[in-house]
Amino acid sequence: RGIYTCHRGLFMALCRHTSSLSLFLLLSAAAALAVTPAAPRGALRPAVSRPRLRHFGQRSDVLVLSADPPAQRGAVRSGAAVRSAATGALLPIWLAVFVQMVGVGINLSTLPLFVLSLGGTPLQLASVVSAFSGAQMLGGPLLVRVSGRVGRLAVLRCCLAGNALAALLTSVAPGYRCVALCRVLAGLFAASVPVAQVAVTDVVPAGAATSQALSRVGSAASAGIIAGPAIGGVLGLAARHLLGVPPHREARAVFAASACLAALVLLATMRVRLAPPPGAAGGPGA
């Protein structure tokens, strides 16, 4: 019984001390919270402005990842203005490339029939086609170099004029040799694509817009090659049914119409001046 009383006393004393310790800890924590200043709201999670994907205008390629929309909006609008001015300056270039490649497409479909109708052999036809390519290989680098001195658009006009003259002379050529000489003349002035590519790098600011403008030059050339044979066929049918041209002269009528088309585009671009837009690197103009 004495042992039980002793153990009971120790147990009660331990409970009292434990309760006192717990109460002391609670009071200390409350005092610390009362003394420590409250942290500002949001301090535990730093405020970070999340970049938002914004779309300006109707062009799908003008997307700006910006953490400061007001500042970026002005830059995007300025870039859009530069691209718009560059597009207006490049329209004559794309048109010149398209028309010259239309002439090439017309020759691809009409020239074989024309040479054979003049009594030419397949070997002579092959030499006519090779004469154009060889002259183009020689004249292209020369015209690109000249365009750096007299202007890109001026050389493009010369290419259109040479194309029109060659097509006109082909339409009145009496024989195979004259056709071959006309094809050499056409090849010497068939430098619209390389000159246009150099002009793009002069007009368009360096960056993604340059790649897009260069791709459009290639697209204009491809579109001309695709549309050329179809246009030649339509012109031949129109010459036969509307103008009463005999079948053996349809090819001559097609070449004459091709010359007129190149001349019309040449006249349309006479008052156009190729100038770099604001913010673009300047280059030789018209």
PDB file of N, CA and C in Angstrom, residues 134-191:
ATOM      1  N   GLY A 134      21.925  27.129-121.884  1.00  0.00           N
ATOM      2  CA  GLY A 134      23.307  27.592-121.881  1.00  0.00           C
ATOM      3  C   GLY A 134      23.406  29.102-121.818  1.00  0.00           C
ATOM      4  N   ALA A 135      22.546  29.793-122.568  1.00  0.00           N
ATOM      5  CA  ALA A 135      22.557  31.258-122.527  1.00  0.00           C
ATOM      6  C   ALA A 135      22.108  31.770-121.162  1.00  0.00           C
ATOM      7  N   GLN A 136      21.185  31.089-120.547  1.00  0.00           N
ATOM      8  CA  GLN A 136      20.743  31.494-119.208  1.00  0.00           C
ATOM      9  C   GLN A 136      21.865  31.331-118.188  1.00  0.00           C
ATOM     10  N   MET A 137      22.660  30.284-118.321  1.00  0.00           N
ATOM     11  CA  MET A 137      23.780  30.070-117.412  1.00  0.00           C
ATOM     12  C   MET A 137      24.807  31.189-117.531  1.00  0.00           C
ATOM     13  N   LEU A 138      24.977  31.719-118.728  1.00  0.00           N
ATOM     14  CA  LEU A 138      25.936  32.802-118.925  1.00  0.00           C
ATOM     15  C   LEU A 138      25.357  34.166-118.553  1.00  0.00           C
ATOM     16  N   GLY A 139      24.107  34.395-118.889  1.00  0.00           N
ATOM     17  CA  GLY A 139      23.518  35.718-118.678  1.00  0.00           C
ATOM     18  C   GLY A 139      23.048  35.982-117.261  1.00  0.00           C
ATOM     19  N   GLY A 140      22.688  34.928-116.508  1.00  0.00           N
ATOM     20  CA  GLY A 140      22.177  35.131-115.157  1.00  0.00           C
ATOM     21  C   GLY A 140      23.150  35.831-114.224  1.00  0.00           C
ATOM     22  N   PRO A 141      24.367  35.306-114.043  1.00  0.00           N
ATOM     23  CA  PRO A 141      25.326  35.989-113.150  1.00  0.00           C
ATOM     24  C   PRO A 141      25.681  37.397-113.613  1.00  0.00           C
ATOM     25  N   LEU A 142      25.737  37.594-114.932  1.00  0.00           N
ATOM     26  CA  LEU A 142      26.077  38.921-115.442  1.00  0.00           C
ATOM     27  C   LEU A 142      24.990  39.941-115.111  1.00  0.00           C
ATOM     28  N   LEU A 143      23.739  39.557-115.300  1.00  0.00           N
ATOM     29  CA  LEU A 143      22.642  40.487-115.016  1.00  0.00           C
ATOM     30  C   LEU A 143      22.506  40.747-113.517  1.00  0.00           C
ATOM     31  N   VAL A 144      22.787  39.758-112.690  1.00  0.00           N
ATOM     32  CA  VAL A 144      22.744  39.982-111.238  1.00  0.00           C
ATOM     33  C   VAL A 144      23.803  41.001-110.841  1.00  0.00           C
ATOM     34  N   ARG A 145      24.985  40.901-111.440  1.00  0.00           N
ATOM     35  CA  ARG A 145      26.043  41.870-111.127  1.00  0.00           C
ATOM     36  C   ARG A 145      25.674  43.260-111.626  1.00  0.00           C
ATOM     37  N   VAL A 146      25.087  43.340-112.805  1.00  0.00           N
ATOM     38  CA  VAL A 146      24.683  44.643-113.342  1.00  0.00           C
ATOM     39  C   VAL A 146      23.570  45.255-112.496  1.00  0.00           C
ATOM     40  N   SER A 147      22.688  44.415-111.956  1.00  0.00           N
ATOM     41  CA  SER A 147      21.579  44.941-111.156  1.00  0.00           C
ATOM     42  C   SER A 147      22.060  45.654-109.905  1.00  0.00           C
ATOM     43  N   GLY A 148      23.251  45.289-109.408  1.00  0.00           N
ATOM     44  CA  GLY A 148      23.799  45.999-108.257  1.00  0.00           C
ATOM     45  C   GLY A 148      24.222  47.415-108.579  1.00  0.00           C
ATOM     46  N   ARG A 149      24.388  47.724-109.853  1.00  0.00           N
ATOM     47  CA  ARG A 149      24.808  49.075-110.252  1.00  0.00           C
ATOM     48  C   ARG A 149      23.642  49.915-110.770  1.00  0.00           C
ATOM     49  N   VAL A 150      22.790  49.325-111.584  1.00  0.00           N
ATOM     50  CA  VAL A 150      21.713  50.109-112.215  1.00  0.00           C
ATOM     51  C   VAL A 150      20.375  49.931-111.517  1.00  0.00           C
ATOM     52  N   GLY A 151      20.253  48.964-110.607  1.00  0.00           N
ATOM     53  CA  GLY A 151      19.002  48.756-109.892  1.00  0.00           C
ATOM     54  C   GLY A 151      18.372  47.419-110.232  1.00  0.00           C
ATOM     55  N   ARG A 152      17.766  46.806-109.235  1.00  0.00           N
ATOM     56  CA  ARG A 152      17.157  45.486-109.427  1.00  0.00           C
ATOM     57  C   ARG A 152      15.952  45.551-110.357  1.00  0.00           C
ATOM     58  N   LEU A 153      15.080  46.516-110.127  1.00  0.00           N
ATOM     59  CA  LEU A 153      13.864  46.586-110.926  1.00  0.00           C
ATOM     60  C   LEU A 153      14.166  46.971-112.371  1.00  0.00           C
ATOM     61  N   ALA A 154      15.206  47.762-112.582  1.00  0.00           N
ATOM     62  CA  ALA A 154      15.594  48.108-113.952  1.00  0.00           C
ATOM     63  C   ALA A 154      16.035  46.864-114.714  1.00  0.00           C
ATOM     64  N   VAL A 155      16.777  45.980-114.067  1.00  0.00           N
ATOM     65  CA  VAL A 155      17.201  44.748-114.723  1.00  0.00           C
ATOM     66  C   VAL A 155      16.014  43.814-114.935  1.00  0.00           C
ATOM     67  N   LEU A 156      15.079  43.807-114.013  1.00  0.00           N
ATOM     68  CA  LEU A 156      13.872  43.006-114.221  1.00  0.00           C
ATOM     69  C   LEU A 156      13.088  43.503-115.429  1.00  0.00           C
ATOM     70  N   ARG A 157      13.041  44.817-115.618  1.00  0.00           N
ATOM     71  CA  ARG A 157      12.396  45.351-116.820  1.00  0.00           C
ATOM     72  C   ARG A 157      13.136  44.913-118.077  1.00  0.00           C
ATOM     73  N   CYS A 158      14.450  44.908-118.019  1.00  0.00           N
ATOM     74  CA  CYS A 158      15.233  44.446-119.165  1.00  0.00           C
ATOM     75  C   CYS A 158      14.946  42.970-119.457  1.00  0.00           C
ATOM     76  N   CYS A 159      14.777  42.191-118.404  1.00  0.00           N
ATOM     77  CA  CYS A 159      14.433  40.782-118.602  1.00  0.00           C
ATOM     78  C   CYS A 159      13.077  40.636-119.287  1.00  0.00           C
ATOM     79  N   LEU A 160      12.105  41.436-118.870  1.00  0.00           N
ATOM     80  CA  LEU A 160      10.799  41.397-119.513  1.00  0.00           C
ATOM     81  C   LEU A 160      10.888  41.845-120.966  1.00  0.00           C
ATOM     82  N   ALA A 161      11.667  42.899-121.217  1.00  0.00           N
ATOM     83  CA  ALA A 161      11.824  43.379-122.591  1.00  0.00           C
ATOM     84  C   ALA A 161      12.503  42.326-123.465  1.00  0.00           C
ATOM     85  N   GLY A 162      13.557  41.692-122.940  1.00  0.00           N
ATOM     86  CA  GLY A 162      14.214  40.639-123.709  1.00  0.00           C
ATOM     87  C   GLY A 162      13.306  39.464-123.967  1.00  0.00           C
ATOM     88  N   ASN A 163      12.488  39.106-122.966  1.00  0.00           N
ATOM     89  CA  ASN A 163      11.539  38.015-123.138  1.00  0.00           C
ATOM     90  C   ASN A 163      10.512  38.358-124.205  1.00  0.00           C
ATOM     91  N   ALA A 164       9.986  39.584-124.180  1.00  0.00           N
ATOM     92  CA  ALA A 164       8.998  39.999-125.174  1.00  0.00           C
ATOM     93  C   ALA A 164       9.599  40.017-126.577  1.00  0.00           C
ATOM     94  N   LEU A 165      10.830  40.544-126.711  1.00  0.00           N
ATOM     95  CA  LEU A 165      11.476  40.604-128.016  1.00  0.00           C
ATOM     96  C   LEU A 165      11.756  39.206-128.561  1.00  0.00           C
ATOM     97  N   ALA A 166      12.247  38.311-127.707  1.00  0.00           N
ATOM     98  CA  ALA A 166      12.532  36.952-128.152  1.00  0.00           C
ATOM     99  C   ALA A 166      11.263  36.234-128.595  1.00  0.00           C
ATOM    100  N   ALA A 167      10.168  36.388-127.850  1.00  0.00           N
ATOM    101  CA  ALA A 167       8.915  35.750-128.239  1.00  0.00           C
ATOM    102  C   ALA A 167       8.378  36.332-129.546  1.00  0.00           C
ATOM    103  N   LEU A 168       8.501  37.649-129.714  1.00  0.00           N
ATOM    104  CA  LEU A 168       8.027  38.276-130.948  1.00  0.00           C
ATOM    105  C   LEU A 168       8.838  37.799-132.155  1.00  0.00           C
ATOM    106  N   LEU A 169      10.166  37.729-132.006  1.00  0.00           N
ATOM    107  CA  LEU A 169      10.999  37.247-133.103  1.00  0.00           C
ATOM    108  C   LEU A 169      10.744  35.770-133.391  1.00  0.00           C
ATOM    109  N   THR A 170      10.442  34.999-132.355  1.00  0.00           N
ATOM    110  CA  THR A 170      10.119  33.591-132.580  1.00  0.00           C
ATOM    111  C   THR A 170       8.838  33.443-133.387  1.00  0.00           C
ATOM    112  N   SER A 171       7.888  34.336-133.162  1.00  0.00           N
ATOM    113  CA  SER A 171       6.613  34.234-133.882  1.00  0.00           C
ATOM    114  C   SER A 171       6.761  34.496-135.376  1.00  0.00           C
ATOM    115  N   VAL A 172       7.821  35.147-135.792  1.00  0.00           N
ATOM    116  CA  VAL A 172       8.031  35.434-137.217  1.00  0.00           C
ATOM    117  C   VAL A 172       9.268  34.719-137.749  1.00  0.00           C
ATOM    118  N   ALA A 173       9.834  33.792-136.994  1.00  0.00           N
ATOM    119  CA  ALA A 173      11.053  33.101-137.426  1.00  0.00           C
ATOM    120  C   ALA A 173      10.752  32.228-138.641  1.00  0.00           C
ATOM    121  N   PRO A 174      11.590  32.327-139.684  1.00  0.00           N
ATOM    122  CA  PRO A 174      11.328  31.516-140.884  1.00  0.00           C
ATOM    123  C   PRO A 174      11.845  30.092-140.802  1.00  0.00           C
ATOM    124  N   GLY A 175      12.801  29.820-139.909  1.00  0.00           N
ATOM    125  CA  GLY A 175      13.364  28.489-139.873  1.00  0.00           C
ATOM    126  C   GLY A 175      13.993  28.157-138.534  1.00  0.00           C
ATOM    127  N   TYR A 176      14.613  26.993-138.524  1.00  0.00           N
ATOM    128  CA  TYR A 176      15.167  26.460-137.283  1.00  0.00           C
ATOM    129  C   TYR A 176      16.269  27.347-136.724  1.00  0.00           C
ATOM    130  N   ARG A 177      17.175  27.860-137.562  1.00  0.00           N
ATOM    131  CA  ARG A 177      18.302  28.649-137.078  1.00  0.00           C
ATOM    132  C   ARG A 177      17.825  29.934-136.402  1.00  0.00           C
ATOM    133  N   CYS A 178      16.835  30.557-136.961  1.00  0.00           N
ATOM    134  CA  CYS A 178      16.302  31.782-136.345  1.00  0.00           C
ATOM    135  C   CYS A 178      15.649  31.479-134.997  1.00  0.00           C
ATOM    136  N   VAL A 179      14.970  30.355-134.924  1.00  0.00           N
ATOM    137  CA  VAL A 179      14.375  29.967-133.642  1.00  0.00           C
ATOM    138  C   VAL A 179      15.467  29.741-132.598  1.00  0.00           C
ATOM    139  N   ALA A 180      16.577  29.096-132.986  1.00  0.00           N
ATOM    140  CA  ALA A 180      17.679  28.851-132.060  1.00  0.00           C
ATOM    141  C   ALA A 180      18.272  30.169-131.570  1.00  0.00           C
ATOM    142  N   LEU A 181      18.441  31.139-132.469  1.00  0.00           N
ATOM    143  CA  LEU A 181      18.972  32.446-132.058  1.00  0.00           C
ATOM    144  C   LEU A 181      18.005  33.160-131.116  1.00  0.00           C
ATOM    145  N   CYS A 182      16.718  33.033-131.393  1.00  0.00           N
ATOM    146  CA  CYS A 182      15.730  33.652-130.495  1.00  0.00           C
ATOM    147  C   CYS A 182      15.761  33.025-129.112  1.00  0.00           C
ATOM    148  N   ARG A 183      16.010  31.730-129.052  1.00  0.00           N
ATOM    149  CA  ARG A 183      16.078  31.075-127.759  1.00  0.00           C
ATOM    150  C   ARG A 183      17.342  31.487-126.999  1.00  0.00           C
ATOM    151  N   VAL A 184      18.421  31.724-127.732  1.00  0.00           N
ATOM    152  CA  VAL A 184      19.630  32.242-127.077  1.00  0.00           C
ATOM    153  C   VAL A 184      19.350  33.623-126.484  1.00  0.00           C
ATOM    154  N   LEU A 185      18.657  34.466-127.245  1.00  0.00           N
ATOM    155  CA  LEU A 185      18.312  35.800-126.740  1.00  0.00           C
ATOM    156  C   LEU A 185      17.425  35.699-125.499  1.00  0.00           C
ATOM    157  N   ALA A 186      16.450  34.805-125.526  1.00  0.00           N
ATOM    158  CA  ALA A 186      15.569  34.630-124.366  1.00  0.00           C
ATOM    159  C   ALA A 186      16.352  34.131-123.152  1.00  0.00           C
ATOM    160  N   GLY A 187      17.320  33.238-123.381  1.00  0.00           N
ATOM    161  CA  GLY A 187      18.103  32.720-122.265  1.00  0.00           C
ATOM    162  C   GLY A 187      18.997  33.768-121.639  1.00  0.00           C
ATOM    163  N   LEU A 188      19.547  34.672-122.454  1.00  0.00           N
ATOM    164  CA  LEU A 188      20.407  35.726-121.910  1.00  0.00           C
ATOM    165  C   LEU A 188      19.646  36.650-120.969  1.00  0.00           C
ATOM    166  N   PHE A 189      18.351  36.823-121.205  1.00  0.00           N
ATOM    167  CA  PHE A 189      17.542  37.716-120.373  1.00  0.00           C
ATOM    168  C   PHE A 189      16.642  36.949-119.396  1.00  0.00           C
ATOM    169  N   ALA A 190      16.866  35.661-119.252  1.00  0.00           N
ATOM    170  CA  ALA A 190      16.051  34.862-118.322  1.00  0.00           C
ATOM    171  C   ALA A 190      16.690  34.833-116.949  1.00  0.00           C
ATOM    172  N   ALA A 191      16.874  36.005-116.369  1.00  0.00           N
ATOM    173  CA  ALA A 191      17.513  36.115-115.048  1.00  0.00           C
ATOM    174  C   ALA A 191      16.574  36.744-114.028  1.00  0.00           C
TER     175      ALA A 191
END
